[in-house]
């Protein structure tokens, strides 16, 4: 998954989205009774393996859902799809959701999270390793503009003056890192190290999460209206999705090759890349309390980390009662 640049100001874009024609959802549909639309946060890759498996195995149909799945991309603002009614549920990031609720009064609830630990981290080369925040002092770090405040928060949490790190813009291309033009980049640790290895170099990485910036990722978000009117469907979606993810992680190497000509067709990514991604994300998704879990301590940690970048939320923005039902 690549980091999204287009999620900010999504409420303003939502009005335009409502006037436009509805986004067509994917052609993979499970035949069942109750129509239910899901919006993913990015293009089809291993990040969404559990949902692909659940669709292909009929788990959503067993829950009485006729599931429509829409892939995301750089021009898709996930929250806008639920505001405009094009989706019942979306995967997104907690910073955009909580900022929208607290600053714009958006009627959202977070009902689960796919990633217990956000996969965003600092990626460097093993030949010039950056293994902890202190190693960034005096180094050049490439960061997407939208994530600069997150990196600055991580530095602050670790007692590092942001002036001691040379932060430059990043365009989601590891080439400057491989060429030695930068010392590290902020990227998805589940994917980019593989890309770097394909170009003849070895990468190492650490998560911002492990050094204080403790936020979730791919949070499951719905509107308050959907929570009221489609509670049964939401519980069914959570239950079917959990089944899909649990089966996927029995052996993360099994399912990606099966989707070479379906879900992964035309993405330009190799199946080896998807297998690497699927294996790397397993410890970030799984939880002792079950996949999608929202433990109270973790919610508090997420809210605290967001507070470090000026996004102020509260416990009422989360609803864990559906998870309790499954």
Steps between C-alpha positions, in 0.01 A plus 500: 500500500614850423424794723205704389537867419139578416307432819520844653202733453288203399175653617539777247558243230204293613246744365657478156515124533129483573422689181724278292402158383544229760829316492453151353583231746707195413361215299565249776162461667375241742141400430301562813194680627604836643701743282804634685775719354858517626762759402867402531770755572738411216545298182468123509799347675572272793387771741146379428562126481254411774211662313591337169507162670169565675334588170645205311413253776145632539536617859309822440222312323474274803437811708218602267701770324512574128838670526626754248870576536658821366874540478657832594781703350673838507186683389258321732406671825359210706290709739324674214356169380309442823389864526354486149345155552716322243627266770369375833845457651852615423856431604698816571740661748409623849658841452266594214192358671559652842602834352177503298288418805665749734541789258217456251236308691513201266254228612754216512570210733807277506382143559824305455855516370679270260850604603562501874837654416531748215742364236651843429866510597851621429667302221877508443769284347682238702823649369407828673247391762260724690382271779348748745391865511835615643673372187316765297695786657709667230345283227274574204152349527251510210140536617174551306373850584180365652700295754751761616302579816492131591877472468550819700275357772706179511821704528350710780387189687859376488660826611641592160491855366348494151762758396763228545349291219505614138146422386444520123196418283443140396329386179448130583805392302782311676752584227655798688551273803665231292726759334603647836341839434305467827566295813146378565138539396160475664315216336300183550726242660277219372584570139786738418785282635403239242501761223848604608622139501383463141739778408800326652516662844401386850274708721432526869217684673323588822141604570404845628258303718783331689645838593195673638282593205243237587220537248288239324464465124225380269244584762147379422272804478126542449252783533282521809195444277642175360585389853132545592340354189742223399637372828429137412680537168798667666532219753478250215770685307733501802443131564554397135805725466656359815453149362667603177799653673541206738505253213736719299752504782503124548759513222557846344670344196197301384243750379688771305593262214133405464411863424757564226228503234221650709549743787864575417462505124635816338653658812856475372613332820655153514345219701830474690446859609148421619623199697765716668233759582261239636763348729627839620156627594394197706646616836356848442146371443465214746387567856452276805147640514424416139553677169345850489528526880484843662646451847443789739871553561565507126223752439647721771848465347369589155317809628809606695724469194257697285493767768873545439420628150207716606219257418283480810258211528321311774372153583149580372635496144546121533224240528623159616159345561485330159831324565355380830222327305747289300 
